[in-house]
mmCIF file of C-alpha atoms and ligand atoms in Angstrom:
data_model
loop_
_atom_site.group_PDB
_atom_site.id
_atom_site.type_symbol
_atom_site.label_atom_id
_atom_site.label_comp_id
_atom_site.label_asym_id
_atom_site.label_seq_id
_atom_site.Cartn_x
_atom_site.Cartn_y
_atom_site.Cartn_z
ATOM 1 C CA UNK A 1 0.000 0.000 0.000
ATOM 2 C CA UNK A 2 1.348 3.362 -0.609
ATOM 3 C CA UNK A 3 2.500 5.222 2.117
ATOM 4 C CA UNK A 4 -0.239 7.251 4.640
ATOM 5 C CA UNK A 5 1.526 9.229 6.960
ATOM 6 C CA UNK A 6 3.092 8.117 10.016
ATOM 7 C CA UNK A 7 0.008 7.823 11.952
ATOM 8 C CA UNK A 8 -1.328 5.487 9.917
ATOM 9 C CA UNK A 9 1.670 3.870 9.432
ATOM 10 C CA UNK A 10 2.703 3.750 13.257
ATOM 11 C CA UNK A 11 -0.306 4.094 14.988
ATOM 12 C CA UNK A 12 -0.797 0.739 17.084
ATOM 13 C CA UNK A 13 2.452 2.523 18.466
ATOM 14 C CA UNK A 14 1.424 5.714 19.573
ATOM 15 C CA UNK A 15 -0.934 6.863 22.509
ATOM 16 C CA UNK A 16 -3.752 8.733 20.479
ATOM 17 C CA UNK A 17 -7.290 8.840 21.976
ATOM 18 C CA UNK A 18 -10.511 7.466 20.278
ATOM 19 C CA UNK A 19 -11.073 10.362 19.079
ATOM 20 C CA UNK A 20 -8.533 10.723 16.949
ATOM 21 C CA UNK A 21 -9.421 12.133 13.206
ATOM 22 C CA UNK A 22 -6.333 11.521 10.712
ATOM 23 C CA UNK A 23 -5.434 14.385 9.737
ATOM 24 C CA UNK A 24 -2.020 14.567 7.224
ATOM 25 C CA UNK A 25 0.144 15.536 4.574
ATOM 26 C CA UNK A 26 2.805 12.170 4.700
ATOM 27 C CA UNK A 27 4.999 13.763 7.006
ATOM 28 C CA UNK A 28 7.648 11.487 8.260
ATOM 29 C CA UNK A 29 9.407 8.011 6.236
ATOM 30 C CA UNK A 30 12.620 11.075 5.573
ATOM 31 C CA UNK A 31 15.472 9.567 4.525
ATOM 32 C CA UNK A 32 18.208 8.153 6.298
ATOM 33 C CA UNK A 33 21.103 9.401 4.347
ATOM 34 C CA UNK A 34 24.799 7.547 4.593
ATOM 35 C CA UNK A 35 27.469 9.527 4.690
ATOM 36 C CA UNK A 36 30.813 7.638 4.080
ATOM 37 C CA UNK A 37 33.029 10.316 3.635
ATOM 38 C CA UNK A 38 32.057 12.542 6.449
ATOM 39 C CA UNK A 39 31.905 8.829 8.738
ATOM 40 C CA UNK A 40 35.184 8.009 7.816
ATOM 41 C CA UNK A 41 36.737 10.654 9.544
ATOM 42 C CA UNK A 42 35.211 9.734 13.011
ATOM 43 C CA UNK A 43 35.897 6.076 11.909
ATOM 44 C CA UNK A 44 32.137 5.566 12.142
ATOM 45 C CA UNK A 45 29.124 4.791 10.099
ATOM 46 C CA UNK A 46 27.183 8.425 9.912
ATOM 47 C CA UNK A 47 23.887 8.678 9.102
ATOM 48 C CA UNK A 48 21.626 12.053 8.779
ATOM 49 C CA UNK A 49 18.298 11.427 9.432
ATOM 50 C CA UNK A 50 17.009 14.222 7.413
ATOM 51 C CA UNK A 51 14.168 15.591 8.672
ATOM 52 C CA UNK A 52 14.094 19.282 6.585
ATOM 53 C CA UNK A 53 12.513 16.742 3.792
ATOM 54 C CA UNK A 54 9.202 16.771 6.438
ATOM 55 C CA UNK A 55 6.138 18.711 4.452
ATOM 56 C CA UNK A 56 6.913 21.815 5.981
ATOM 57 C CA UNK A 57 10.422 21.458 5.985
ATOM 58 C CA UNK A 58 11.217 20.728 10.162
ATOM 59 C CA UNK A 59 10.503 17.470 12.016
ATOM 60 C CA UNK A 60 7.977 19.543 13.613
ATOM 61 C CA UNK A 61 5.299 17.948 11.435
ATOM 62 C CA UNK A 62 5.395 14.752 13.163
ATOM 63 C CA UNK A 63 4.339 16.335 16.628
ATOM 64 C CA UNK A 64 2.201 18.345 14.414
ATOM 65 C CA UNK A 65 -0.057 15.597 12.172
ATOM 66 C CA UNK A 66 -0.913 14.151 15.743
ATOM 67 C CA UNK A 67 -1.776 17.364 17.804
ATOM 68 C CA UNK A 68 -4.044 18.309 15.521
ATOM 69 C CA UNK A 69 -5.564 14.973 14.671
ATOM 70 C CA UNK A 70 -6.229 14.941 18.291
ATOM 71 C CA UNK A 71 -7.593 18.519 18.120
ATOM 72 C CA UNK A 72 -9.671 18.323 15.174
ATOM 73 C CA UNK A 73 -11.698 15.438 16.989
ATOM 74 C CA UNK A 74 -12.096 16.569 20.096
ATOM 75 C CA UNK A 75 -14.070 19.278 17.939
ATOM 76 C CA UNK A 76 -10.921 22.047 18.365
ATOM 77 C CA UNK A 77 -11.804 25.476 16.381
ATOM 78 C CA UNK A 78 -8.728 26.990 16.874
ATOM 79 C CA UNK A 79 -4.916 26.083 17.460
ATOM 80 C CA UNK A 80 -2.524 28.293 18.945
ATOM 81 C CA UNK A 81 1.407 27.581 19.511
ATOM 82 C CA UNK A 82 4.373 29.843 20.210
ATOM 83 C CA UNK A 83 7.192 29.174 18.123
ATOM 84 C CA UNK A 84 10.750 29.941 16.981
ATOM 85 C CA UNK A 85 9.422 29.862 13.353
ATOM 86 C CA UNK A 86 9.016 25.919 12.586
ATOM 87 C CA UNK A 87 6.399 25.167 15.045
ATOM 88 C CA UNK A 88 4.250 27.976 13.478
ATOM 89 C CA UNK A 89 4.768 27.026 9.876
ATOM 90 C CA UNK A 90 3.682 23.449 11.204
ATOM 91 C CA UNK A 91 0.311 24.209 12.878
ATOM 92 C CA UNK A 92 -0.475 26.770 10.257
ATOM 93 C CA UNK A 93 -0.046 23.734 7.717
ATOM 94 C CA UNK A 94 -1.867 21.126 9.012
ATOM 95 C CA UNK A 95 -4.773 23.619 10.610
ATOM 96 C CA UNK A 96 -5.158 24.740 7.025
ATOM 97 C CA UNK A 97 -5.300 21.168 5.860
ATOM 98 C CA UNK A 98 -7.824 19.899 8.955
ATOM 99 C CA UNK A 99 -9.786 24.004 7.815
ATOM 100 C CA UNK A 100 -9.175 25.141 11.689
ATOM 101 C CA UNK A 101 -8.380 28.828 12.507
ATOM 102 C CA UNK A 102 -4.486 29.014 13.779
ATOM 103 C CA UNK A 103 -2.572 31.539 15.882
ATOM 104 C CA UNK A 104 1.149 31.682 16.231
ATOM 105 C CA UNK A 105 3.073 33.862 18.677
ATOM 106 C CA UNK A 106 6.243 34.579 17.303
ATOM 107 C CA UNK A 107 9.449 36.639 19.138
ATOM 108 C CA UNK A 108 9.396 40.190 17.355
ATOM 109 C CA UNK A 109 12.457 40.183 14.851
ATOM 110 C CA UNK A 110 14.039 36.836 15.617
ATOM 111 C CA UNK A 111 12.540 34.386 13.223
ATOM 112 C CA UNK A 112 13.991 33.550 9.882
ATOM 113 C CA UNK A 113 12.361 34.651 7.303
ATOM 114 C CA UNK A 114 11.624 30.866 5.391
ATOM 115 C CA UNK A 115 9.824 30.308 8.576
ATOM 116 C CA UNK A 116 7.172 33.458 9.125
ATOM 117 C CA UNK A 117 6.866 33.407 5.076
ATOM 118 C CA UNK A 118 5.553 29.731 5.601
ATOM 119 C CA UNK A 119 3.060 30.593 8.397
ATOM 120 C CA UNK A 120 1.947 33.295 6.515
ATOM 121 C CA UNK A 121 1.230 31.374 3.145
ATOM 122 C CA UNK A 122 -0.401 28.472 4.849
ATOM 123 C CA UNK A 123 -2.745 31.643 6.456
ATOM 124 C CA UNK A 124 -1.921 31.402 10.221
ATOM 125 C CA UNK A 125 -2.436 34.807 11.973
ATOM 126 C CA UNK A 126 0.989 35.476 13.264
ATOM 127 C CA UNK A 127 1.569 37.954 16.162
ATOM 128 C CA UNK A 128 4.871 39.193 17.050
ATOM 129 C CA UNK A 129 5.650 39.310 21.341
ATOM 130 C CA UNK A 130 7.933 42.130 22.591
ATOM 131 C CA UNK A 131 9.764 39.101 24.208
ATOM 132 C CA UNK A 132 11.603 35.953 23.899
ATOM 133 C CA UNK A 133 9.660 32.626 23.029
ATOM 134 C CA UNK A 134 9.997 31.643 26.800
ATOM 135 C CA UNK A 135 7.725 35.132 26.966
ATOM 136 C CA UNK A 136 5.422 33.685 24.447
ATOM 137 C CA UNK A 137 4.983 30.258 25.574
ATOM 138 C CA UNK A 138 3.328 31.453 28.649
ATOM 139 C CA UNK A 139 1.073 33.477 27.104
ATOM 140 C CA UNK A 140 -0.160 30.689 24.904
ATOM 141 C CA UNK A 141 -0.373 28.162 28.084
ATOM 142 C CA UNK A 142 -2.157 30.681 29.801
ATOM 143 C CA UNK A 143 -4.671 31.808 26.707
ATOM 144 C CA UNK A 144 -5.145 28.007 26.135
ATOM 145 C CA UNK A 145 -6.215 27.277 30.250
ATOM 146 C CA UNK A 146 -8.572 29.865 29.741
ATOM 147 C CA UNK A 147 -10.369 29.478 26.538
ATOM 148 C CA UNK A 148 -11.404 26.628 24.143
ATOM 149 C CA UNK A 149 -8.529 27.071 21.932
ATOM 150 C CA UNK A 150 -5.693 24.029 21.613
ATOM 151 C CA UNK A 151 -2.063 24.585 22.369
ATOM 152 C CA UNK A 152 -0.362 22.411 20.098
ATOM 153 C CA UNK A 153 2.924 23.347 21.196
ATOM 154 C CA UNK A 154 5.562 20.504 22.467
ATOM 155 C CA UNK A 155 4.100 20.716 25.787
ATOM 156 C CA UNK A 156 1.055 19.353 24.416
ATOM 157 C CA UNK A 157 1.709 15.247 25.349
ATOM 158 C CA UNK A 158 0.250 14.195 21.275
ATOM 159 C CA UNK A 159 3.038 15.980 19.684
ATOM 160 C CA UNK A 160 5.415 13.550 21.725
ATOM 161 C CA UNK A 161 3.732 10.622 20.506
ATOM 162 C CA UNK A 162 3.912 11.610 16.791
ATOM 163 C CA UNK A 163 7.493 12.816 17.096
ATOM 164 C CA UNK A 164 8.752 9.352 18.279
ATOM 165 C CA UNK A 165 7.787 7.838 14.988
ATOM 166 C CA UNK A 166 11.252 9.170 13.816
ATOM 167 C CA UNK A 167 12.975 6.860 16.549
ATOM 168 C CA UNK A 168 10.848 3.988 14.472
ATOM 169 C CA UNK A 169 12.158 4.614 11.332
ATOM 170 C CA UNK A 170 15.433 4.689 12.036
ATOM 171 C CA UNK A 171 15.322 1.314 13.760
ATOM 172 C CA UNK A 172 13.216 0.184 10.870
ATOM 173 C CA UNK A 173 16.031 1.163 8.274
ATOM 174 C CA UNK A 174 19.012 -0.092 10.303
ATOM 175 C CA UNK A 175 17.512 -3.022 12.201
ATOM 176 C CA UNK A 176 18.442 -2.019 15.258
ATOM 177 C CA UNK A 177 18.945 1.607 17.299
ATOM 178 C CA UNK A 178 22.301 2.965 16.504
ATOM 179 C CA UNK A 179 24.782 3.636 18.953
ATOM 180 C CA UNK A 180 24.651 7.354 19.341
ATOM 181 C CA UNK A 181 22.154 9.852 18.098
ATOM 182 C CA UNK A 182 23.155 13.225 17.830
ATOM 183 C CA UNK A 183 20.949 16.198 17.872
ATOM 184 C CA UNK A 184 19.979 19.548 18.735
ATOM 185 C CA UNK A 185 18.054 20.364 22.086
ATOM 186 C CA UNK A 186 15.719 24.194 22.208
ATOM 187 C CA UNK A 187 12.378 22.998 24.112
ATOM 188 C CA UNK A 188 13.522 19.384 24.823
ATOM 189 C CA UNK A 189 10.728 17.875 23.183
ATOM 190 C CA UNK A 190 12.392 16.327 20.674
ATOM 191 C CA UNK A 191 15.479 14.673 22.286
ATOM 192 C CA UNK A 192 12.092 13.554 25.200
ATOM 193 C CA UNK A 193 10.556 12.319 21.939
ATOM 194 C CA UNK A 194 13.072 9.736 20.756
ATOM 195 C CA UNK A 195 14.441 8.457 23.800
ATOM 196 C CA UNK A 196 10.785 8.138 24.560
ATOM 197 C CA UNK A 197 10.389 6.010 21.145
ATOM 198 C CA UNK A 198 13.914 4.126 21.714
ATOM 199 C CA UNK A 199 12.590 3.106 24.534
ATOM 200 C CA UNK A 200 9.159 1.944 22.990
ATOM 201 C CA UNK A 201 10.282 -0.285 19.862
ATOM 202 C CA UNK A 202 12.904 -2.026 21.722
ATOM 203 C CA UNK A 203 15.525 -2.591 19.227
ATOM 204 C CA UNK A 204 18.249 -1.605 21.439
ATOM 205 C CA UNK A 205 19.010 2.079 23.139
ATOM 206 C CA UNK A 206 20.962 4.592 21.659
ATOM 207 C CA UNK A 207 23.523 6.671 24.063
ATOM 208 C CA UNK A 208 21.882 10.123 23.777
ATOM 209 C CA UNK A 209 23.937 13.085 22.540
ATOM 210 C CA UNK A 210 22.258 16.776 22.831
ATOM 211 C CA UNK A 211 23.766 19.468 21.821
ATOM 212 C CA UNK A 212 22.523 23.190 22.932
ATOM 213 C CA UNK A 213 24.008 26.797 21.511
ATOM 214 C CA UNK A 214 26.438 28.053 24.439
ATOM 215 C CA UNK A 215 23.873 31.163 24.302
ATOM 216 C CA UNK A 216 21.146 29.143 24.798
ATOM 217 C CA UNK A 217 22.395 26.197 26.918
ATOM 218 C CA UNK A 218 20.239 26.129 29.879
ATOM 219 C CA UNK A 219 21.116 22.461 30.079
ATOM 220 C CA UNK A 220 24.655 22.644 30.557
ATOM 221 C CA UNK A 221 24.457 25.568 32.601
ATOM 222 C CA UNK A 222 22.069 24.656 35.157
ATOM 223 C CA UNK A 223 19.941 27.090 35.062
ATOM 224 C CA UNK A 224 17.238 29.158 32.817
ATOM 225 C CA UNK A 225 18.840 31.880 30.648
ATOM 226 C CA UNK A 226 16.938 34.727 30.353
ATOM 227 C CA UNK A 227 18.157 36.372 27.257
ATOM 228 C CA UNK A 228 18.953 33.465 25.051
ATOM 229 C CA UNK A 229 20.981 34.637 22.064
ATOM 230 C CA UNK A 230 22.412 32.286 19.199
ATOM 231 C CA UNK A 231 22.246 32.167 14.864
ATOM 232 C CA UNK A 232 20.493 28.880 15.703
ATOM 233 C CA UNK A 233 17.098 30.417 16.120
ATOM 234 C CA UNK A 234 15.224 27.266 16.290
ATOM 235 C CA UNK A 235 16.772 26.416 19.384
ATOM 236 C CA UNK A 236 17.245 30.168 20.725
ATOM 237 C CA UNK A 237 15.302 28.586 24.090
ATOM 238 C CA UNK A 238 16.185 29.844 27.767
ATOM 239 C CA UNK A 239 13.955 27.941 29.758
ATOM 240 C CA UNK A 240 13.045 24.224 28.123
ATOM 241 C CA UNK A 241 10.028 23.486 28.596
ATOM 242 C CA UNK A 242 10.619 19.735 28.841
ATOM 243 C CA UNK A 243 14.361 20.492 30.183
ATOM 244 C CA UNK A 244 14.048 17.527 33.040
ATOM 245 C CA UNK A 245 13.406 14.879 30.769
ATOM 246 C CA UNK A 246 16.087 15.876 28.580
ATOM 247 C CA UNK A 247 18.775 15.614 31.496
ATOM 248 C CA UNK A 248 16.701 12.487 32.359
ATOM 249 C CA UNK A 249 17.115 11.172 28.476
ATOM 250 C CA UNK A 250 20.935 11.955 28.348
ATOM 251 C CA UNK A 251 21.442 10.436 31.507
ATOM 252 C CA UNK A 252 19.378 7.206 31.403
ATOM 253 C CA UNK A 253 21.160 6.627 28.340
ATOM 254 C CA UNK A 254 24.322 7.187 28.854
ATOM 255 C CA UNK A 255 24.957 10.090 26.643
ATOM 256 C CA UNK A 256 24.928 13.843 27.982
ATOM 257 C CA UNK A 257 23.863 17.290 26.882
ATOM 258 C CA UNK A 258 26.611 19.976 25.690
ATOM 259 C CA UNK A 259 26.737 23.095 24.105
ATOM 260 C CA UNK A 260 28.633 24.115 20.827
ATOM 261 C CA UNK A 261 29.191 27.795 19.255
ATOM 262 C CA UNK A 262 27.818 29.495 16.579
ATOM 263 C CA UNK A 263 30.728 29.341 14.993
ATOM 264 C CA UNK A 264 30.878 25.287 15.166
ATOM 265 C CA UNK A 265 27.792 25.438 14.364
ATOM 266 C CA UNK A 266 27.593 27.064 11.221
ATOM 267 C CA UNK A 267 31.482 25.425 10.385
ATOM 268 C CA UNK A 268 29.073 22.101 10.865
ATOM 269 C CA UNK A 269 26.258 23.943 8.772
ATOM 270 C CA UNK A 270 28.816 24.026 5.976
ATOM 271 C CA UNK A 271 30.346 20.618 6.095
ATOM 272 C CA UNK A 272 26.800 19.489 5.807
ATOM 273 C CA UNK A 273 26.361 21.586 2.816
ATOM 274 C CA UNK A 274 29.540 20.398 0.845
ATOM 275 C CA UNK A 275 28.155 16.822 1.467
ATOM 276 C CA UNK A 276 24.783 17.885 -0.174
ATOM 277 C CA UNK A 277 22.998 18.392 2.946
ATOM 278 C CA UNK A 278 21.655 22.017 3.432
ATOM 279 C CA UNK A 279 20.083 22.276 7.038
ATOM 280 C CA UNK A 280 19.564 25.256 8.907
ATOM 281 C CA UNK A 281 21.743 26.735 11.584
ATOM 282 C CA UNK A 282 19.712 24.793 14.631
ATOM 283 C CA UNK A 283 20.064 21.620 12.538
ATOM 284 C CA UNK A 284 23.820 21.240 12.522
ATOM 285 C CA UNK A 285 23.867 21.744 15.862
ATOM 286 C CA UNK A 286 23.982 18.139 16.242
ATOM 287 C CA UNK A 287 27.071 17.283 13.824
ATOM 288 C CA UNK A 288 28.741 20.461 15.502
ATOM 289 C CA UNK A 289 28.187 18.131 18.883
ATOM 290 C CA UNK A 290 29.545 15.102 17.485
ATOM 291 C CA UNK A 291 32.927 17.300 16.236
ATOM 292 C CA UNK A 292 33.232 18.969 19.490
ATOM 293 C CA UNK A 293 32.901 15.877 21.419
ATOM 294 C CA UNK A 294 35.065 13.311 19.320
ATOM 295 C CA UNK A 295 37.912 16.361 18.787
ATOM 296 C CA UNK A 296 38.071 15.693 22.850
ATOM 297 C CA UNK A 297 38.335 12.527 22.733
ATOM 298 C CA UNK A 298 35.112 12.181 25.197
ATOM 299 C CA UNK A 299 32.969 10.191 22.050
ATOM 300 C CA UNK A 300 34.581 6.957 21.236
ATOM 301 C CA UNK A 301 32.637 6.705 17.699
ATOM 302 C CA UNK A 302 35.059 4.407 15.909
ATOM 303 C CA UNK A 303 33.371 1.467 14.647
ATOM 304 C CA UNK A 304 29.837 2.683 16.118
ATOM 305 C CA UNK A 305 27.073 3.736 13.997
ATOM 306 C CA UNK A 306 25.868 7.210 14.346
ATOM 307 C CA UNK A 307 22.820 8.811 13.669
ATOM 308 C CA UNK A 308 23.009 12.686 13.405
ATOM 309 C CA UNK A 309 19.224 14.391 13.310
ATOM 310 C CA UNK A 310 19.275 16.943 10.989
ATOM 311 C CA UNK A 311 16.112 18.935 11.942
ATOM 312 C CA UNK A 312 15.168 21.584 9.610
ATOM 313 C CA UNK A 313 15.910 22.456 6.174
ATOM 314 C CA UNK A 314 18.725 25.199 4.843
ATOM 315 C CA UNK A 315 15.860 26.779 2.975
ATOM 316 C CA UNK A 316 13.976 27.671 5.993
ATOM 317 C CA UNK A 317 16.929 30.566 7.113
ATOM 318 C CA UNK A 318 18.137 31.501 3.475
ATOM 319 C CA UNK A 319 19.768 34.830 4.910
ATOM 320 C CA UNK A 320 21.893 33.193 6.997
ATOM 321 C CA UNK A 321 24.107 32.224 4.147
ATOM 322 C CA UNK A 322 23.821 35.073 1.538
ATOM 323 C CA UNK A 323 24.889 37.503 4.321
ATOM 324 C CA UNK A 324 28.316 36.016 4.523
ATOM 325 C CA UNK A 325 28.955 35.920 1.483
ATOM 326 C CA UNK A 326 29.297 38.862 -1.411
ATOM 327 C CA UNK A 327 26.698 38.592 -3.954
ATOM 328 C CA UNK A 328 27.682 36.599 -7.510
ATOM 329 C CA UNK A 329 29.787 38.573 -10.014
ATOM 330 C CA UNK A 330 27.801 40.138 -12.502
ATOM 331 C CA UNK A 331 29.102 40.030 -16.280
ATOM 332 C CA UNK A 332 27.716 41.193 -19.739
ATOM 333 C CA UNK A 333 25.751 38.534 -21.306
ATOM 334 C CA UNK A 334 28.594 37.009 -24.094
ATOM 335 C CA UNK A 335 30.220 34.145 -24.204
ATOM 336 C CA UNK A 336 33.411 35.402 -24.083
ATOM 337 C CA UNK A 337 32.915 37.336 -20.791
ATOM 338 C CA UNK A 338 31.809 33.597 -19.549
ATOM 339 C CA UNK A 339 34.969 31.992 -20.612
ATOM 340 C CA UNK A 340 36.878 35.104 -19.222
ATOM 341 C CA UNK A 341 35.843 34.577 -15.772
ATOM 342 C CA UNK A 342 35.356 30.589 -15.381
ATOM 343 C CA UNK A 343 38.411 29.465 -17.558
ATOM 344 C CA UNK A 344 37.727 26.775 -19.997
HETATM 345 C C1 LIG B 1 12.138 22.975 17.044
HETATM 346 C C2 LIG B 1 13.460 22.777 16.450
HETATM 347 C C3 LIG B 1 14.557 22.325 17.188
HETATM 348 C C4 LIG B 1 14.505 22.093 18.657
HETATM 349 O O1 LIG B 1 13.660 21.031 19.008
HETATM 350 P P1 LIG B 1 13.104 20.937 20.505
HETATM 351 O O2 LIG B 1 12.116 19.864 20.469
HETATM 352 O O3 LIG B 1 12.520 22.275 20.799
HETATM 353 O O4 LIG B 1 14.273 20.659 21.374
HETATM 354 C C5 LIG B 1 15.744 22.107 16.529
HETATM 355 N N1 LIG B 1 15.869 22.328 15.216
HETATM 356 C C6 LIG B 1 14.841 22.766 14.473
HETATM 357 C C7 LIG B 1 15.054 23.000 13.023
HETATM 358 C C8 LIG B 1 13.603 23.000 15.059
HETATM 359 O O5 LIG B 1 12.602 23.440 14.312
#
């Protein structure tokens, strides 16, 4: 049968209600994509679970196609979320698809602009907060306590159920859990997610690696930050909402939570890029992890097999490259101006 989306596909493993109405667009079933040549210098087998090839472009859609399954039939009108730009784009998508209303909080000035332009088009009514998206998250919680509308943000527990499907298909392709997964950590509902799902299909346990922007590392440091600041905007994130169980995640597996720098991170954004991968910033974070980590010695990957999420795609934060870079020469339109510049 041709493929239905991952709750069809998954569903005798996830905790959906009754109520449950389907509602999709085939998220999920991304590729798992080898990557010898990068592998080789760890001495591992690499994998990127690409997960910027999800209908919107993030692995937010999993979370997504379930939270408002579960909304649409428990007879939800309206879905609100606050979001770093992915989450948005994601319940504007699949509201439009299921014909709910959607509201997205957004932090004024800090999203990228592949992300608002997707809310937008699907027709979300996005709202800029003179604040972080710590700031907006509690607005949403608190709108969503007091009125009929759904919060399909990661705290809501259906988004952790579809987001583990991504655990599932990795074991599916491989035949077992690989040895470490690498990825980035904002909210914590992701890194929750698959140690969740890990722990569900019981093909073996991966040692969990999570990897937070030093500006943003509320993890490593111990305690909230209150003005996160990084390029990785997706995971720009002071105060986790599901911090606990990531600490509980990295520990119970054996792995641990660290933070990289911008600058690793976009080195790992463009060593990702000359493989054919274009993720954005947030997404390399992961890779930059595994770098950091095995450049210290403290991840023995040779031999292992290593899965490194990729979370979002490049296209989503398009400004992020062209600013660092001058803009292509310009030449008249002959040949010979061609062969000029290029050589031949
Ligand atoms: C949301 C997001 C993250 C962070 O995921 P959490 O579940 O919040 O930890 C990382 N990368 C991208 C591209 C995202 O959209």
């Amino acid at each position: 049968m041709t493929y239905q989306g991952l709750i069809q596909r998954y569903k005798q493993y996830l905790d959906l209600p009754a109520h449950t109405q389907t509602i999709s667009l085939l998220e999920g079933n991304t590729p798992l994509i080898p990557m010898p040549r990068l592998g080789n210098e760890f001495g591992c087998e690499l994998f990127i679970k690409f997960e910027g090839l999800n209908p919107t472009g993030s692995f937010k859609d999993r979370g997504m196609t379930a939270a408002i399954s579960e909304a649409v039939g428990r007879g939800a009108q309206t879905v609100i979320c606050a979001s770093t730009g992915n989450t948005a784009a994601s319940a504007a998508a699949y509201a439009a698809r299921a014909g709910l209303r959607s509201i997205v909080l957004i932090p004024e000035g800090k999203v990228a602009a592949g992300k608002l332009a997707g809310a937008i088009a699907y027709g979300a009514e996005v709202i800029q907060i003179q604040g972080s998206f710590d700031d907006a998250l509690s607005l949403v919680v608190e709108i969503t306590q007091k009125t009929p509308i759904a919060l399909v943000n990661s705290i809501n527990p259906y988004r952790i159920e579809g987001q583990k499907t991504s655990s599932f298909e990795i074991c599916d392709v491989l035949g077992s859990a690989p040895d470490w997964l690498c990825l980035p950590v904002g909210n914590a509902g992701n890194i929750t997610s698959y140690w969740a799902g890990f722990k569900q299909y019981q093909k073996g346990l991966p040692r969990m690696l999570g990897v937070q922007a030093e500006g943003a590392a509320p993890l490593v440091l111990g305690h909230p930050v209150e003005k996160p600041e990084t390029v990785a905007t997706a995971i720009r994130i002071g105060k986790p909402a599901r911090g606990e169980q990531a600490l509980e995640a990295a520990h119970e597996s054996n792995g641990r939570i660290i933070a990289v720098s911008d600058a690793q991170i976009l080195d790992a954004q463009r060593i990702l890029a000359s493989e054919g991968v274009w993720v954005e910033p947030a997404s390399a974070a992961g890779l930059a992890g595994l770098i950091a980590e095995s450049a210290k010695g403290s991840i023995d990957a040779k031999g292992k097999r290593v899965v490194v999420v990729c979370t979002g795609h490049g296209m989503k934060d398009p400004s992020i490259i062209t600013e660092s870079f001058k803009s292509p020469q310009v030449i008249p339109a002959r040949y010979q101006a061609l062969v000029d510049l290029v050589g031949s």
